[in-house]
Coordinates of C-alpha atoms in Angstrom, one line a residue:
X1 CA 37.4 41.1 -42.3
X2 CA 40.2 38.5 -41.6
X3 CA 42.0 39.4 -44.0
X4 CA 41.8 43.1 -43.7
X5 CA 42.8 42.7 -40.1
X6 CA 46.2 41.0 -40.9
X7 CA 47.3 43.3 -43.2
X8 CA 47.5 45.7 -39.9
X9 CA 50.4 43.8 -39.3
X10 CA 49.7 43.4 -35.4
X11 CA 52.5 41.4 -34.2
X12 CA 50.1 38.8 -32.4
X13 CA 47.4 38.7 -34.9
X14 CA 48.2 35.9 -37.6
X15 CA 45.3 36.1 -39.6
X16 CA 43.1 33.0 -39.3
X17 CA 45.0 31.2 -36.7
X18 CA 43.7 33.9 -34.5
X19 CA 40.2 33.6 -36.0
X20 CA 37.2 32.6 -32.8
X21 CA 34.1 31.9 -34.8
X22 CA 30.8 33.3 -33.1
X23 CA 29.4 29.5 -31.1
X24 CA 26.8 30.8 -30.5
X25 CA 26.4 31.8 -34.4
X26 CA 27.4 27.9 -35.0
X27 CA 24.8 26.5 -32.7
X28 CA 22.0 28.4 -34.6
X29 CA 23.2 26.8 -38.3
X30 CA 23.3 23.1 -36.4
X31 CA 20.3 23.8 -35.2
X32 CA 18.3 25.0 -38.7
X33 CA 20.3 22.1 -40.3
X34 CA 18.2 20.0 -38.1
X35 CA 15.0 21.6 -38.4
X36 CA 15.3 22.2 -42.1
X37 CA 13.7 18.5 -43.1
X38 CA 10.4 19.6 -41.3
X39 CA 10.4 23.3 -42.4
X40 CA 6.2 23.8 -43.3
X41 CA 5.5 23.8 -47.1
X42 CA 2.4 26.1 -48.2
X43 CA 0.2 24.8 -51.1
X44 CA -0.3 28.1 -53.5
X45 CA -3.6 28.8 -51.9
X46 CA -1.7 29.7 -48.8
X47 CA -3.0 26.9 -46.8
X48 CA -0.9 23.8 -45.4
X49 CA -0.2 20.9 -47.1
X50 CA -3.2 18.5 -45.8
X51 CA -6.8 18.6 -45.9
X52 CA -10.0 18.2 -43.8
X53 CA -10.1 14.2 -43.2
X54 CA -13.4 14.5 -42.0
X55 CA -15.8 14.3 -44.7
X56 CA -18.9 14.0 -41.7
X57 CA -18.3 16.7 -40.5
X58 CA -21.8 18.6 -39.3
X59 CA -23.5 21.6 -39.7
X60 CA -22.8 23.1 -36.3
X61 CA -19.3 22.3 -36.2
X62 CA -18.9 24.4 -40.1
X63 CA -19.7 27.4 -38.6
X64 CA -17.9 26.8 -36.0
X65 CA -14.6 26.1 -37.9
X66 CA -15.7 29.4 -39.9
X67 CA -16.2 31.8 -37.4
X68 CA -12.4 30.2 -35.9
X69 CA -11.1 30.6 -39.5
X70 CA -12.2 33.9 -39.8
X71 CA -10.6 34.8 -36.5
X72 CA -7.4 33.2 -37.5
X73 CA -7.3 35.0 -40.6
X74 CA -4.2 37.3 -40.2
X75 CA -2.6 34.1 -39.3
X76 CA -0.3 34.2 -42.2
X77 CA 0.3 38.1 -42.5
X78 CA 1.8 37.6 -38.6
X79 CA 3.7 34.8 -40.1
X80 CA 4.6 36.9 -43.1
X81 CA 7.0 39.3 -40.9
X82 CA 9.1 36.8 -40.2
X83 CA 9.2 34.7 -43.1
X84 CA 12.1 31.9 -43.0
X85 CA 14.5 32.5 -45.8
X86 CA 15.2 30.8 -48.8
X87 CA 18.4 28.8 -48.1
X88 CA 20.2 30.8 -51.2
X89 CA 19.1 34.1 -49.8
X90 CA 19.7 33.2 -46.2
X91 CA 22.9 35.6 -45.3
X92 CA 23.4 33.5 -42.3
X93 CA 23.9 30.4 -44.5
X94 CA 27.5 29.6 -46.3
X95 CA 27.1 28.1 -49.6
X96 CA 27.8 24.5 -48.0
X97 CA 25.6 24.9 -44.5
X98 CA 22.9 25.2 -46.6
X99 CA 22.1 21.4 -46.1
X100 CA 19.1 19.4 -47.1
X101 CA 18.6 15.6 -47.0
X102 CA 19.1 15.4 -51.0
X103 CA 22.6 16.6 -49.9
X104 CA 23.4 13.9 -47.2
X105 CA 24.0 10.6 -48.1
X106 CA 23.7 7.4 -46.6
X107 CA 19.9 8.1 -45.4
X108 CA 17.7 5.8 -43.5
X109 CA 14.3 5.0 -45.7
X110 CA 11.4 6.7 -44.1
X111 CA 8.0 4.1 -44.2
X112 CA 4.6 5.3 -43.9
X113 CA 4.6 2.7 -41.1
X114 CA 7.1 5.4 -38.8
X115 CA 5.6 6.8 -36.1
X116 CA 6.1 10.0 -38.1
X117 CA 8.0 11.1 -41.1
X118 CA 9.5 14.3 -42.6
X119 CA 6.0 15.0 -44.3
X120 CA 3.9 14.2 -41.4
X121 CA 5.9 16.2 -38.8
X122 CA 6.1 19.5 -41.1
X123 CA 1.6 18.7 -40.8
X124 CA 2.4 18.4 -36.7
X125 CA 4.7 21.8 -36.4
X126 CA 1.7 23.4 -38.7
X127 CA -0.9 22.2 -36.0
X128 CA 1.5 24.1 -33.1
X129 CA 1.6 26.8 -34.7
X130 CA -2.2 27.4 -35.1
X131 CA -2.9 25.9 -31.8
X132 CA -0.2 28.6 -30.4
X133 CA -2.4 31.3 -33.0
X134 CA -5.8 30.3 -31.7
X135 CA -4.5 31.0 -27.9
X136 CA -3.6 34.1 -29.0
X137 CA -5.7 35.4 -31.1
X138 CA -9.2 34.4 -28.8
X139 CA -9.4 35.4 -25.4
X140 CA -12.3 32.8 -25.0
X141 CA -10.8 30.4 -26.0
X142 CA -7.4 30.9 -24.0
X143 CA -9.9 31.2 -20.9
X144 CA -11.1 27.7 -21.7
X145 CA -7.8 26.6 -22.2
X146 CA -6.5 27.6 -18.2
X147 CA -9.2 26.8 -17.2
X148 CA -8.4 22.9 -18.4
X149 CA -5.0 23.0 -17.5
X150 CA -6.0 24.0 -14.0
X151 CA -8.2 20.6 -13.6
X152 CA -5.6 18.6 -15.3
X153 CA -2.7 20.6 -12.8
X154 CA -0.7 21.0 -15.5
X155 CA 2.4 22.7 -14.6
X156 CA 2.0 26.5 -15.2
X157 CA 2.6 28.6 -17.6
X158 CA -0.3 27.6 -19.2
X159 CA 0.0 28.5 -22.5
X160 CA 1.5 27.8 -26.0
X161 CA 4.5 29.6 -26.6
X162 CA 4.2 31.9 -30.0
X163 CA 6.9 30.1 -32.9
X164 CA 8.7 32.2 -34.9
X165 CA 10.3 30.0 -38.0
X166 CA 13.3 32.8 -37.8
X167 CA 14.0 32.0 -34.3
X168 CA 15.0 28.4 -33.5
X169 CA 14.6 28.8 -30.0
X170 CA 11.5 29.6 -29.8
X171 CA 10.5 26.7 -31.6
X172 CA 12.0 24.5 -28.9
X173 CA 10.1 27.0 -26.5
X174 CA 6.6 26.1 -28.4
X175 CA 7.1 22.4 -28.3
X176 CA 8.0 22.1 -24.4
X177 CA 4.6 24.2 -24.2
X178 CA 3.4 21.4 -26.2
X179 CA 4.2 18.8 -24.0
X180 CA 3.7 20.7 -20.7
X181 CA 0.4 21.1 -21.5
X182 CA -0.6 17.6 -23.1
X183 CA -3.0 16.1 -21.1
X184 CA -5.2 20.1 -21.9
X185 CA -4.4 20.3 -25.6
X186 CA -6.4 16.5 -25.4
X187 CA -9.7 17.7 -23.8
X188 CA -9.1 21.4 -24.9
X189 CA -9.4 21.0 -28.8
X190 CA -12.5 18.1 -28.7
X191 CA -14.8 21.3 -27.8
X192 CA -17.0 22.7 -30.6
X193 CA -17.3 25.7 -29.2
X194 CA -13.6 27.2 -28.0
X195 CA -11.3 24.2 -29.5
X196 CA -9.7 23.4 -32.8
X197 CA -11.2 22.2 -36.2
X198 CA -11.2 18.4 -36.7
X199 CA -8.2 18.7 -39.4
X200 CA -6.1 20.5 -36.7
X201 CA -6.4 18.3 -34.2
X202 CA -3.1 16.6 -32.2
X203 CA -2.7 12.9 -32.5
X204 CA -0.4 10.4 -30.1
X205 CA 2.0 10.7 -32.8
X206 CA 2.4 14.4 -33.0
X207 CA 3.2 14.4 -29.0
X208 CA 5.7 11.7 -29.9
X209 CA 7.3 13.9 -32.2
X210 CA 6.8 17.4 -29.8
X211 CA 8.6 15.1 -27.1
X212 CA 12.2 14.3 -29.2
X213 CA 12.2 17.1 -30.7
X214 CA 12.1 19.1 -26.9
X215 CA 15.0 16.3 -26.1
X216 CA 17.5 16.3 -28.8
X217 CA 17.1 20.3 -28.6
X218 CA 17.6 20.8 -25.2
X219 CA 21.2 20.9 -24.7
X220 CA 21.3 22.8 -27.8
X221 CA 18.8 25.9 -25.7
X222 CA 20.9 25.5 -22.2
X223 CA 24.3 26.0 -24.4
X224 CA 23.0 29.0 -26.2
X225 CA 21.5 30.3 -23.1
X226 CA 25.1 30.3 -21.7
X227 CA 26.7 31.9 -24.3
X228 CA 24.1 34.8 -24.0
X229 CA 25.2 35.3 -20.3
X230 CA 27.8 37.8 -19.8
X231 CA 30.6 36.2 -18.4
X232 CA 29.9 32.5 -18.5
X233 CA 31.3 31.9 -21.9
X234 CA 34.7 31.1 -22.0
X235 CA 36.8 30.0 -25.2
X236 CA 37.6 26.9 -23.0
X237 CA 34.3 25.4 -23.5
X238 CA 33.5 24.9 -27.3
X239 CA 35.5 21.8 -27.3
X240 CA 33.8 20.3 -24.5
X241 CA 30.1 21.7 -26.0
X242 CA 31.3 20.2 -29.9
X243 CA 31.8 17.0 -28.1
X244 CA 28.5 17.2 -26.3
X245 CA 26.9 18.0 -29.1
X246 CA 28.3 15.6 -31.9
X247 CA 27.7 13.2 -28.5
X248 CA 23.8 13.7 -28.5
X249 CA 23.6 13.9 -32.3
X250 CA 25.5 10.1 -33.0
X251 CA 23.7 8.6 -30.2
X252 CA 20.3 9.3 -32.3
X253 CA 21.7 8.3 -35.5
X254 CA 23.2 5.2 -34.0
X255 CA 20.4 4.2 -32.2
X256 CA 21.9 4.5 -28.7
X257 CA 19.6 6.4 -27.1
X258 CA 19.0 4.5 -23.9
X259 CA 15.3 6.2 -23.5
X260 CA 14.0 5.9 -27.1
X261 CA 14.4 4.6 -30.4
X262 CA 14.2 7.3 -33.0
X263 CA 12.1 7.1 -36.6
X264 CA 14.5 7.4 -39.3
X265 CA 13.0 10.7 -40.3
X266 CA 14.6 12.3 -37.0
X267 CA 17.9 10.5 -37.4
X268 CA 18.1 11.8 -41.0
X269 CA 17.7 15.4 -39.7
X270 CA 20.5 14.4 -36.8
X271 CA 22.9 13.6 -39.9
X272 CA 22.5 16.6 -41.0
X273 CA 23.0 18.7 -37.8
X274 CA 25.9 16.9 -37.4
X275 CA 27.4 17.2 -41.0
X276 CA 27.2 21.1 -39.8
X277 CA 28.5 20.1 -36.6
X278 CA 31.7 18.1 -38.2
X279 CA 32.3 20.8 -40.0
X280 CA 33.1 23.9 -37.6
X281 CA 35.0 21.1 -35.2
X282 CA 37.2 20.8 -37.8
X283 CA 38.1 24.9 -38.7
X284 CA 39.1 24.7 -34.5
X285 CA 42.3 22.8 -35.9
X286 CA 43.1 25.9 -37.8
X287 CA 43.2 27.5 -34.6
X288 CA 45.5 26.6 -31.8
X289 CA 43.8 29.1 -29.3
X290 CA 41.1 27.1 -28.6
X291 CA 43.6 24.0 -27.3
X292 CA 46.0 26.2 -25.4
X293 CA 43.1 27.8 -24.1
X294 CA 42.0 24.5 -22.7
X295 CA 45.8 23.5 -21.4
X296 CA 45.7 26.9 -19.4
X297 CA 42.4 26.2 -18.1
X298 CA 42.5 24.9 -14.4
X299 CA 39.3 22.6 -15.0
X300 CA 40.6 21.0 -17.7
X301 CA 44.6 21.3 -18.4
X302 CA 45.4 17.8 -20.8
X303 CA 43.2 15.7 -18.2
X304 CA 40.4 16.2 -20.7
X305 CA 42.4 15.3 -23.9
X306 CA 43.4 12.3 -21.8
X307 CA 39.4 11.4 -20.8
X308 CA 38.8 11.9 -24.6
X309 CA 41.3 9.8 -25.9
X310 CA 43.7 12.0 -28.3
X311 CA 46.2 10.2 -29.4
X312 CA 49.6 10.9 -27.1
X313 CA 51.4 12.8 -29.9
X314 CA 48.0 15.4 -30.2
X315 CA 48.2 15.7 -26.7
X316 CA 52.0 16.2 -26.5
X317 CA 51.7 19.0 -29.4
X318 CA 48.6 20.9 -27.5
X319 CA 51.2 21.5 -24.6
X320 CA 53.9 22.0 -26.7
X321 CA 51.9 24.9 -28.6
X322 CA 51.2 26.5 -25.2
X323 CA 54.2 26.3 -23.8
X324 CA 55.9 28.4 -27.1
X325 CA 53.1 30.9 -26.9
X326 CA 54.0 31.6 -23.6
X327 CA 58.0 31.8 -24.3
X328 CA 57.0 33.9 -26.8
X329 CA 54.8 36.2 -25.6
X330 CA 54.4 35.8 -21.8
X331 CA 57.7 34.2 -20.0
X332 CA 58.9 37.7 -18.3
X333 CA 62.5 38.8 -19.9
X334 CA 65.9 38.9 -17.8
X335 CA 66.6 42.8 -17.5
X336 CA 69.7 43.3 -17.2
X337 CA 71.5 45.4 -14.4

């Protein structure tokens, strides 16, 4: 399209150096490039990728896990409709955004000892999801379910958000559900008659995981949210949100978070997120709109270049760039008498 566009020959339009990539479009790929490691991986029966633990497991509670099977049985036709892509077939994903953690190098060892790992958390976004299906899918059981996050005054809504593996965002959506509701998933799933089989049931660990996973993709949510919004994004602000994002993402992977100190298996996904991330930051030096859109900006001007430490020759040709634009196209002509 690029390419068809400059041979218009539009005196302003130079081809790529004219070229805004879709942020909003870039957020999603960081986004998948850090979810990838814990996409869920079906056995060829269909079913996820662990097994009943419980070998004791008593008569009573069978037919109960039946009769919940059986109503959970469409589970994977619903899922089937929006089926995540194969990376290869993904028309979203360039060749190279197509990242797993065989691609990365310089990974962390996971240890069985972690408080979770790339296996185990694909197991805990599997138990969401059918916890999220189960709420749906039996109006008993989602009675029993208010009805515990009521006593445990929960904050409202009370209820786990539906995932969709298509649609990061509602991933993040699910997961703050998650750990909203806590304290009700706990009590809610231990009864035979309206909660979850044993197999399905959410450990400390699984929270753990539900909680960094709603933190490290938080800013990620607010940013697309304002680039949704008519009229609050502005080509000023995809510097600042690169920064803020390959901010968040080396903190993780450098074990700087103040708050908590990550598993490897998180700050492998992070490396990947912010291979993605390094990537698109750099095609912004193809284009100098983005830093004369920045010096025109009243917020910002250079003082931000300044406060992130470009080198003084960077700085000197971001203003020098603006200031030909503006001779160019801009500075209002002498008309002569």
């Amino acid at each position: 399209m690029i390419l068809e566009l400059e041979r218009l020959d539009w005196k302003q339009f130079k081809g790529e150096a004219q070229w805004i990539r879709c942020f909003a479009h870039i957020v999603n790929l960081i986004v998948k490039a850090i979810l990838r490691p814990f996409t869920r991986k079906k056995s060829q029966a269909g079913m996820p990728e662990f097994d009943d633990p419980d070998e004791e497991e008593d008569k009573h509670e069978r037919i109960v896990r039946f009769n919940q099977e059986e109503q959970n049985c469409d589970l994977d036709d619903d899922e089937d409709n929006h089926k995540e892509p194969d990376g290869k077939e993904d028309p979203e994903l360039a060749f190279d955004d197509d990242l797993t953690l065989d691609n990365l190098e310089d990974l962390e060892q996971e240890d069985s000892k972690d408080n979770y790992t790339s296996d185990s958390c694909r197991q805990t976004l599997t138990k969401f999801r059918r916890i999220a299906m189960k709420l749906r899918k039996s109006p008993n059981s989602k009675a029993k379910f208010i009805e515990i996050c009521e006593e445990a005054q929960c904050k409202k809504p009370h209820t786990i958000e539906r995932d969709v593996p298509t649609r990061w965002n509602l991933t993040y959506m699910q997961l703050s559900s998650i750990v909203r509701c806590e304290e009700a998933i706990v009590l809610w799933q231990r009864d035979k008659q309206f909660g979850m089989p044993r197999n399905y049931h959410v450990q400390q660990e699984d929270f753990d995981l539900a909680a960094d996973l709603v933190r490290l993709l938080r800013p990620f949510y607010k940013i697309t949210l304002q680039l949704s919004t008519k009229a609050l994004a502005w080509i000023a602000e995809i510097i600042l949100m690169i920064d803020q994002i390959t901010s968040n993402l080396a903190a993780v992977i450098a074990k700087q978070d103040s708050e908590r100190d990550h598993p490897p298996a998180l700050r492998n996904a992070c490396r990947a997120g912010l291979r993605i991330t390094n990537k698109y930051y750099s095609l912004t030096d193809c284009s100098p709109l983005y830093i004369i859109a920045m010096i025109l900006h009243p917020s910002f001007k250079d003082e931000y270049f300044k406060l992130a430490k470009w080198p003084k020759e960077w700085i000197d040709e971001a203003v020098k760039l603006t200031r030909k634009m503006y001779n160019k196209w801009y500075k209002p002509r002498n008309v002569e008498s």
